[in-house]
Coordinates of C-alpha atoms and ligand atoms in Angstrom, one line a residue:
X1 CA 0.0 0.0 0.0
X2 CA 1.4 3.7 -0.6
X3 CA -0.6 4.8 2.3
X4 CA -1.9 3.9 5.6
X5 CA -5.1 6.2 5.4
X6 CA -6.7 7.8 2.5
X7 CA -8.9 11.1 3.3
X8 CA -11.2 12.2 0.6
X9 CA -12.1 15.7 1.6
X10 CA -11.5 18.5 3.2
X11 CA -14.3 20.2 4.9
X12 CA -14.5 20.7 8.4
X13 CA -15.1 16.7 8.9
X14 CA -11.7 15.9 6.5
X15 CA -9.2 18.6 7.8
X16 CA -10.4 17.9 11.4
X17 CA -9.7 14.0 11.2
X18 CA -6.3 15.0 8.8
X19 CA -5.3 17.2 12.3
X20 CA -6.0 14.8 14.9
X21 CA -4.6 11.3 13.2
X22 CA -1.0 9.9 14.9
X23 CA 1.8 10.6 12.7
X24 CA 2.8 7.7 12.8
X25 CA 0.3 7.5 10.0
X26 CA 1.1 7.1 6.7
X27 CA -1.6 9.5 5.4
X28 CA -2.4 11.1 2.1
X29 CA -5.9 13.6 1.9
X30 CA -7.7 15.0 -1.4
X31 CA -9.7 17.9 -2.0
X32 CA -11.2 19.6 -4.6
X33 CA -10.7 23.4 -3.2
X34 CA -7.9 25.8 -4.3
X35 CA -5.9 26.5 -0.6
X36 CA -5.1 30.0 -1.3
X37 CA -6.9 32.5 -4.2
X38 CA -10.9 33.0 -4.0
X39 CA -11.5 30.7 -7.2
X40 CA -12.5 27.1 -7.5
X41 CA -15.0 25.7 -5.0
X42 CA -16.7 27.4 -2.1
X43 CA -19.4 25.7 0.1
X44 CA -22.3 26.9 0.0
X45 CA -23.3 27.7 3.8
X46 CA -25.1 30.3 6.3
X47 CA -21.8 30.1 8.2
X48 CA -23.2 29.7 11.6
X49 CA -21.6 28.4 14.0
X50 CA -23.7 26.5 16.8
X51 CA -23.9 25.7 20.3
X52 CA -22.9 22.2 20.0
X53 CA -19.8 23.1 17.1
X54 CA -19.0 25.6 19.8
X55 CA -18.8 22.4 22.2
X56 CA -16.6 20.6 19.7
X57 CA -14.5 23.3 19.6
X58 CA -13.9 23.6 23.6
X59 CA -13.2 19.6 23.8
X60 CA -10.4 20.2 20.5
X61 CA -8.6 23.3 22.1
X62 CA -9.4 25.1 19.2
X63 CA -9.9 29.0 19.4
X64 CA -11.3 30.5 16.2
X65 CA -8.9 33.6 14.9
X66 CA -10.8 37.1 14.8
X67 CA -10.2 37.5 10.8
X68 CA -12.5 34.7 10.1
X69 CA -15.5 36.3 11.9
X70 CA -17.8 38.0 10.1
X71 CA -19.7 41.4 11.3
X72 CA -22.5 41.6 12.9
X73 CA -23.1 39.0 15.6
X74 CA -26.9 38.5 15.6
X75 CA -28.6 36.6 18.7
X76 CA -32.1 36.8 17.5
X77 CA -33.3 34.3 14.9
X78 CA -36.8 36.1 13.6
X79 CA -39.4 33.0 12.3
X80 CA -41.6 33.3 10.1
X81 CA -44.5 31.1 9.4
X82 CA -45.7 32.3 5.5
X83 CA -48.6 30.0 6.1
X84 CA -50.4 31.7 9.0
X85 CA -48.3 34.5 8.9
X86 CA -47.2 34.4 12.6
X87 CA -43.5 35.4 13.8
X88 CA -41.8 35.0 17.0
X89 CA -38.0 35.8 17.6
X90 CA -35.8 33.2 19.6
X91 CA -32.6 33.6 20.7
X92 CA -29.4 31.8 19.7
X93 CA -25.9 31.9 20.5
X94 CA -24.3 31.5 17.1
X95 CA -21.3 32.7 16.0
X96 CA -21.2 34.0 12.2
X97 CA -18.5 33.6 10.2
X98 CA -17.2 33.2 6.7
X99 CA -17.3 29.8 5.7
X100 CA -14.4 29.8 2.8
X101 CA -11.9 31.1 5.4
X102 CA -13.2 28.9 8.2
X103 CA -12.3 26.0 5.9
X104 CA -9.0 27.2 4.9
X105 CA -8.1 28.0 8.6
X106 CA -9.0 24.2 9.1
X107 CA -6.8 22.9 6.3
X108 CA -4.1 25.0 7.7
X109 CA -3.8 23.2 10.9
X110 CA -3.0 19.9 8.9
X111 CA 0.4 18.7 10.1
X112 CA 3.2 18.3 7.6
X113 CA 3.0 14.7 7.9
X114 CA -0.1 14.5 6.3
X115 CA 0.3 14.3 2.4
X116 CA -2.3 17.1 1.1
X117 CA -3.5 17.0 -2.7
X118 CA -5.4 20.3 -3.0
X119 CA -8.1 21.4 -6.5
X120 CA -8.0 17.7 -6.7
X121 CA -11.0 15.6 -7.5
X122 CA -11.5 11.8 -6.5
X123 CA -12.8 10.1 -9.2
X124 CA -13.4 6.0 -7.8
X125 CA -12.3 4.0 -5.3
X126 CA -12.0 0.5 -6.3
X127 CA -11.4 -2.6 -4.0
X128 CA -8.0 -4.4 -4.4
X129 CA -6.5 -7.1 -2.5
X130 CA -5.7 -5.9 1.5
X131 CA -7.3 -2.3 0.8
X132 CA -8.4 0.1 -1.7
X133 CA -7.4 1.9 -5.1
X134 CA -8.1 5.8 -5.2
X135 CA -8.5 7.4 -9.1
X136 CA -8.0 11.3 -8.7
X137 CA -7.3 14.0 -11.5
X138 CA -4.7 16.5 -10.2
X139 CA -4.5 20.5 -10.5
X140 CA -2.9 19.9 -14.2
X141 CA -6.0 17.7 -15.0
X142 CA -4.0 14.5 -15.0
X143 CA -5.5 11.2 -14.2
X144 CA -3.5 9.8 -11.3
X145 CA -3.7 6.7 -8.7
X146 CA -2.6 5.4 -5.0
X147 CA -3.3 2.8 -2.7
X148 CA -4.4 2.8 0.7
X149 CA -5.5 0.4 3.6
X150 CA -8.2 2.5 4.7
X151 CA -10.4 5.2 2.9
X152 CA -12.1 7.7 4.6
X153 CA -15.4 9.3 2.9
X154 CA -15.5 12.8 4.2
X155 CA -16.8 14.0 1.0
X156 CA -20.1 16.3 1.8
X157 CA -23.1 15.9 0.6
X158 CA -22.6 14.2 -2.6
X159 CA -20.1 11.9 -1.2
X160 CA -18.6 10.1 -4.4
X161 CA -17.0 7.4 -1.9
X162 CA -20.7 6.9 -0.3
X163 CA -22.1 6.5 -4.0
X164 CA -18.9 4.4 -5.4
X165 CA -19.1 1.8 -2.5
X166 CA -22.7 1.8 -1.0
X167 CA -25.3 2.7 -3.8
X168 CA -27.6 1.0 -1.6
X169 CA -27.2 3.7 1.3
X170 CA -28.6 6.7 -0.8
X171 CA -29.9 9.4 1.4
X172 CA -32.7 12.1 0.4
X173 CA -31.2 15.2 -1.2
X174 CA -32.4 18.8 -1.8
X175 CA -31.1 21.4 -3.2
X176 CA -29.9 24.6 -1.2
X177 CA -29.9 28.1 -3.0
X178 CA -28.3 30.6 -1.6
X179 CA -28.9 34.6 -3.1
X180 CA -26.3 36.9 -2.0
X181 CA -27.6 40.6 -1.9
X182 CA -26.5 44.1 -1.0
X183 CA -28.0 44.6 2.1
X184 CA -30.8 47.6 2.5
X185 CA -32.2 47.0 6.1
X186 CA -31.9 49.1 8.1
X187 CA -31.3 46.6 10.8
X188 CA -29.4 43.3 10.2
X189 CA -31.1 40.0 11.1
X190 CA -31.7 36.4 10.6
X191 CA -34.7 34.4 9.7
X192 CA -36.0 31.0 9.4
X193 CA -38.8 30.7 7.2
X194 CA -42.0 28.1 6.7
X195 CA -43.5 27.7 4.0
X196 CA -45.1 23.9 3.4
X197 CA -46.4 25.2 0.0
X198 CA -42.8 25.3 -0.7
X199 CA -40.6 23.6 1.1
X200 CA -41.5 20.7 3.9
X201 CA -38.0 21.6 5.0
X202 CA -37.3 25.4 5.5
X203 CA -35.5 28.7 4.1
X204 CA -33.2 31.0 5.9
X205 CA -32.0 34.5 5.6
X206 CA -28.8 36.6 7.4
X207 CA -27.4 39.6 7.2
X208 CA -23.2 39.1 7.1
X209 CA -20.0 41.3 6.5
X210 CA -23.0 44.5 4.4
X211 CA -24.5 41.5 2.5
X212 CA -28.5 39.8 2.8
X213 CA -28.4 36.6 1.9
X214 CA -31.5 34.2 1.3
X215 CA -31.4 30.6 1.5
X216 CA -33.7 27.8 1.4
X217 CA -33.3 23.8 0.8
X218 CA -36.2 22.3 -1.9
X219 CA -37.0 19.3 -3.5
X220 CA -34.8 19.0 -6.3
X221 CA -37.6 19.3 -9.4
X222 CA -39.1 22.3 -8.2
X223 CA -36.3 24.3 -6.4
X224 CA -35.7 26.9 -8.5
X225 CA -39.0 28.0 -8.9
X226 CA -40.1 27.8 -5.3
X227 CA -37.4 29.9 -4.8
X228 CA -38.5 32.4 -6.7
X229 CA -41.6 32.2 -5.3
X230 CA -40.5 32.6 -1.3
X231 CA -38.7 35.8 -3.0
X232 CA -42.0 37.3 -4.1
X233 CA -43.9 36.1 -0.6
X234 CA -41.0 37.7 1.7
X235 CA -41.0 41.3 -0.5
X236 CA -44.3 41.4 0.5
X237 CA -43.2 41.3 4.2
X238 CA -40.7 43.6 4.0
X239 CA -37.4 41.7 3.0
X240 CA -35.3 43.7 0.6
X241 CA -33.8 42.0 -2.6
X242 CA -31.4 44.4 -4.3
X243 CA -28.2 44.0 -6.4
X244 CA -27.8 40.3 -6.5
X245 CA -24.9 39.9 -5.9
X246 CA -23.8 36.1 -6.4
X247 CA -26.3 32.7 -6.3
X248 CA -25.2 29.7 -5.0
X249 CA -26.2 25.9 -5.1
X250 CA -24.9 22.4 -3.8
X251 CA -26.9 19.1 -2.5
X252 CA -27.7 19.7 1.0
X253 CA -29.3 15.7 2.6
X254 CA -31.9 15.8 4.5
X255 CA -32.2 12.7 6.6
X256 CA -35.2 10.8 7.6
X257 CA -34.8 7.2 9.0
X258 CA -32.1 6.4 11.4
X259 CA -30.8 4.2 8.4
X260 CA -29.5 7.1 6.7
X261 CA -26.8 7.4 9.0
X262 CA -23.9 5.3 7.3
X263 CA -20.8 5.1 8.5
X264 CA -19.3 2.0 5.9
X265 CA -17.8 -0.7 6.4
X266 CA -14.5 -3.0 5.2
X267 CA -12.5 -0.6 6.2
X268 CA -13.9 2.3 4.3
X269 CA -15.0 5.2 7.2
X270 CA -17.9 7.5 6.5
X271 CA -17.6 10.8 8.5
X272 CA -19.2 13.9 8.2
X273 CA -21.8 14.5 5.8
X274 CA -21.2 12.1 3.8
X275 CA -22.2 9.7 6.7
X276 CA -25.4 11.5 6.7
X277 CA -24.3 13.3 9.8
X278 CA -26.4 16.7 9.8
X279 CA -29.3 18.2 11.9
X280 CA -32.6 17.4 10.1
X281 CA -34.3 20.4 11.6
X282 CA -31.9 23.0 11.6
X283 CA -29.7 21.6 8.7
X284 CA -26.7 22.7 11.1
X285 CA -24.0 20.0 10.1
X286 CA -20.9 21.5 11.3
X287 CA -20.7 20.1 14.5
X288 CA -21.7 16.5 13.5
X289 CA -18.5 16.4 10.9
X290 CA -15.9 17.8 14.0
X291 CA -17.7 14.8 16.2
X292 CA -17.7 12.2 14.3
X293 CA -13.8 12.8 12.8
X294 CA -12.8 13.4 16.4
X295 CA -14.2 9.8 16.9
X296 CA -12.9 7.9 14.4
X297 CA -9.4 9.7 15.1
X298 CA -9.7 8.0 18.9
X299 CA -10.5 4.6 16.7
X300 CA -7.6 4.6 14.6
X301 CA -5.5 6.6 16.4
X302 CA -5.9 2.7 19.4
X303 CA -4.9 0.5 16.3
X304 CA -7.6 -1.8 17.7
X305 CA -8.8 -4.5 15.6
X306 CA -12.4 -4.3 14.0
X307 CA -12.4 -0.1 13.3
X308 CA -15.3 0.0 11.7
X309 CA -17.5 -2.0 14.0
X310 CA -16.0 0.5 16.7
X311 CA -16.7 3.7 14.6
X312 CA -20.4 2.4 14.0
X313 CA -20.6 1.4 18.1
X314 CA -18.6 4.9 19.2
X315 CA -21.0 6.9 16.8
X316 CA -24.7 5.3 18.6
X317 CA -25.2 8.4 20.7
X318 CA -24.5 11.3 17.7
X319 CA -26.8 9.0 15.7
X320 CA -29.7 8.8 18.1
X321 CA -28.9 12.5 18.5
X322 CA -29.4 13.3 15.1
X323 CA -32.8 11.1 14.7
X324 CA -34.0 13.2 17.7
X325 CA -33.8 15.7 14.9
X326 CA -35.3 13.9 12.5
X327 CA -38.3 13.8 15.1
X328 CA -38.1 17.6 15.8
X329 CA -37.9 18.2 12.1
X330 CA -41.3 16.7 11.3
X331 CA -43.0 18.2 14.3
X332 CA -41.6 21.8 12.9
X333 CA -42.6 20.8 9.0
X334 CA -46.5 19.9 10.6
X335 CA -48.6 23.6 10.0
X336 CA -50.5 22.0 12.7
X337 CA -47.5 21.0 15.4
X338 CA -45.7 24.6 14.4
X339 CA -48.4 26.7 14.3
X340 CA -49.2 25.7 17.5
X341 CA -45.4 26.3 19.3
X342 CA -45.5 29.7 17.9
X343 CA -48.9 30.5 19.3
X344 CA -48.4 29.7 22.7
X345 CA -45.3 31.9 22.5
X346 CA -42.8 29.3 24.4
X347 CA -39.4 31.1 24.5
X348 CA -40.5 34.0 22.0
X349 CA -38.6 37.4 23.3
X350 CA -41.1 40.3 22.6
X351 CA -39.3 42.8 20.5
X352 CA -39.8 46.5 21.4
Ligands
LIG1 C1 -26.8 26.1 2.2 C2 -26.3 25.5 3.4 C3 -26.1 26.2 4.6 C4 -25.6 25.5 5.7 N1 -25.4 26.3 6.8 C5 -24.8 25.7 7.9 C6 -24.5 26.5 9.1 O1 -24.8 27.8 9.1 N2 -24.0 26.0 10.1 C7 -23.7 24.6 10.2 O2 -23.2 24.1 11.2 N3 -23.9 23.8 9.1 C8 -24.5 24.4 7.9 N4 -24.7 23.6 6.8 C9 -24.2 22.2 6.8 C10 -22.7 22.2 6.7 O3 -22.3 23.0 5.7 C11 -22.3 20.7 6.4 O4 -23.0 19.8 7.2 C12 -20.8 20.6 6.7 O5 -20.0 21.4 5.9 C13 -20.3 19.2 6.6 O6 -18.9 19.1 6.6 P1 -18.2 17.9 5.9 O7 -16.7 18.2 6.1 O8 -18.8 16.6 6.2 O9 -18.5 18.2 4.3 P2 -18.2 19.5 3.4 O10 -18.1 20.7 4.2 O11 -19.3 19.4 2.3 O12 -16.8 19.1 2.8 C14 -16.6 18.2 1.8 C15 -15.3 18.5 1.2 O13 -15.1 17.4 0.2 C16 -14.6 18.0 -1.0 N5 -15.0 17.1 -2.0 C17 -16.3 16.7 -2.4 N6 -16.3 15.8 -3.4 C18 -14.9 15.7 -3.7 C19 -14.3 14.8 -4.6 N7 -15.0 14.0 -5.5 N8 -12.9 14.9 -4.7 C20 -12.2 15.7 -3.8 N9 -12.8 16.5 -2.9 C21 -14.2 16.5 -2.8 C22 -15.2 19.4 -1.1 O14 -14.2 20.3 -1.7 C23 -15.3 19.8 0.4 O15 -14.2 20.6 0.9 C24 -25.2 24.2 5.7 C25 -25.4 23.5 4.5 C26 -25.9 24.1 3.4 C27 -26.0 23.3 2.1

């Protein structure tokens, strides 16, 4: 084998696991993003950062550095239900940032020992004897190969490892759009929308760093449309849409049976994303890729024997965690359940 550990991906689940392997490690890691410049691929993302990623963060001694923050820091998230047109505010604690920098930042705190491939795309892993083949076309568009005992799919979204080597695992998908505005508020804020004529998941909006940007996740036929058509609805309750500025898409999953959460076998590791690790209700999915890397690190990391029967065991708790959100999900997608929690008002702050 050329390698001990093959990483395909660099998000926050990829760099994250890249950081915390042994040295001792063998270890080569793929990714399609450019590290330095502003072209090639961004995520798509609101770029919040959560109470439970904020958690992740205190366990991994990791401080985030000011220049990656964006301005301003919101604590009120205003919803909206279009349906019966009530709105309560709630606050959260997240932290807004700028997702491209947050990911580079990541990527920078890979060790030297770690073999990085950046604007690199993974094109199949095959099985061989005693581990796995890995297809990839470097930064000069050349087809290249390497070997590896174990492959780790931390891929995102549309996982090509999760597709490759477990077509029977597929996982719902929508597509997230994401408009990027000049902001004209006169206050910033952020809002999560419901709309079940829309969406039976749910749009967002924030205000970041003098931009407005409006995003929502939608069944995949009708996306574009239905995003055109929360556009019209929220003018008409005051949101401002002026100078488009960019619009974004990518795959976003959206889990609904405990099954969905894969995290492979024979040796092959599913983290992240591509494990179907994300919050069905809030789509929040940052802390779920630093979890479930930190967990397989601890796995590996031991040497013991039967890693992936470990990973699946070590992972039962962030998996029941995340159905819990499957659960809160549906109760939020109900018009019934919802418009029911925002009538009796249960932790809405009155705003003056
Ligand atoms: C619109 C939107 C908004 C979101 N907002 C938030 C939010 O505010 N807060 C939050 O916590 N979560 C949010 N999420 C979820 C969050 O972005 C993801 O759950 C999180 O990024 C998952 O991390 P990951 O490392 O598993 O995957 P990703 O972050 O998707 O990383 C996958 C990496 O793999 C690379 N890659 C993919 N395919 C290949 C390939 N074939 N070859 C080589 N490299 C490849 C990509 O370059 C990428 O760097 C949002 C998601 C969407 C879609």
């Amino acid at each position: 084998m050329d390698y001990d550990i093959a990483i395909i991906g660099l998000g926050p689940a990829g760099s994250t696991l890249a950081r915390l392997l042994s040295p001792s490690f063998k270890i080569i890691a793929l990714d399609k993003k450019n590290q330095t410049g502003h072209d090639g691929f961004h995520k798509p993302c609101g770029g919040l950062l959560a109470n439970d990623a904020q958690k992740s963060f205190v366990r991994q001694k990791l401080n985030i550095p000011a220049d990656i923050l964006t301005d301003p820091q919101i604590f009120s998230v205003k919803t909206i239900d279009l349906q019966t047109q009530l709105v309560r505010n709630y606050q959260r604690s997240y932290i807004s940032f700028n997702r491209h920098k947050f990911d580079l930042w990541l990527k920078s705190l890979i060790p030297e020992t770690v073999t990085v491939l950046h604007n690199t795309l993974c094109k199949e892993v095959r099985r061989i004897i005693d581990g796995y083949q890995v297809t990839y076309v470097d930064e000069n568009n050349r087809e290249q190969k390497f070997t590896a005992q174990y492959v780790v799919g931390a891929d995102g979204a549309n996982s090509i490892v999760r597709r490759m080597r477990y077509p029977k695992h597929s996982i719902r998908q929508y597509v997230a759009i994401q408009q990027w505005f000049a902001e004209k508020h006169t206050t910033p804020f952020y809002s999560c929308i419901f709309d079940n004529n829309l969406t039976n998941c749910y749009a967002w909006s924030m205000s970041k760093d003098g931009y407005f940007i409006l995003g929502g996740a939608f069944a995949k036929k009708e996306a574009n449309q239905h995003f055109e058509k929360l556009k019209q609805k929220l003018t008409q309750q005051g949101f401002i849409f002026s100078d488009l500025v960019k619009t974004e898409k990518c795959l976003v999953i959206y889990p609904n049976r405990l099954r969905d959460f894969y995290t492979g076998n024979e040796n092959i590791f599913l983290i992240g994303e591509a494990a179907g690790f994300i919050s069905a209700s809030s789509l929040e999915g940052i802390s779920y890729a630093l979890d479930s890397a930190e967990i397989l690190s601890k796995i590996l990391n031991s040497g013991q024997a039967k890693p992936n029967k470990l990973y699946y065991q070590k992972t039962l708790l962030l998996r029941l965690k995340l159905y819990s959100k499957i659960i809160k999900a549906k109760i939020l997608t109900t018009p019934m359940w919802r418009k029911l929690i925002m009538k009796i008002k249960i932790q809405h702050i009155e705003t003056n």
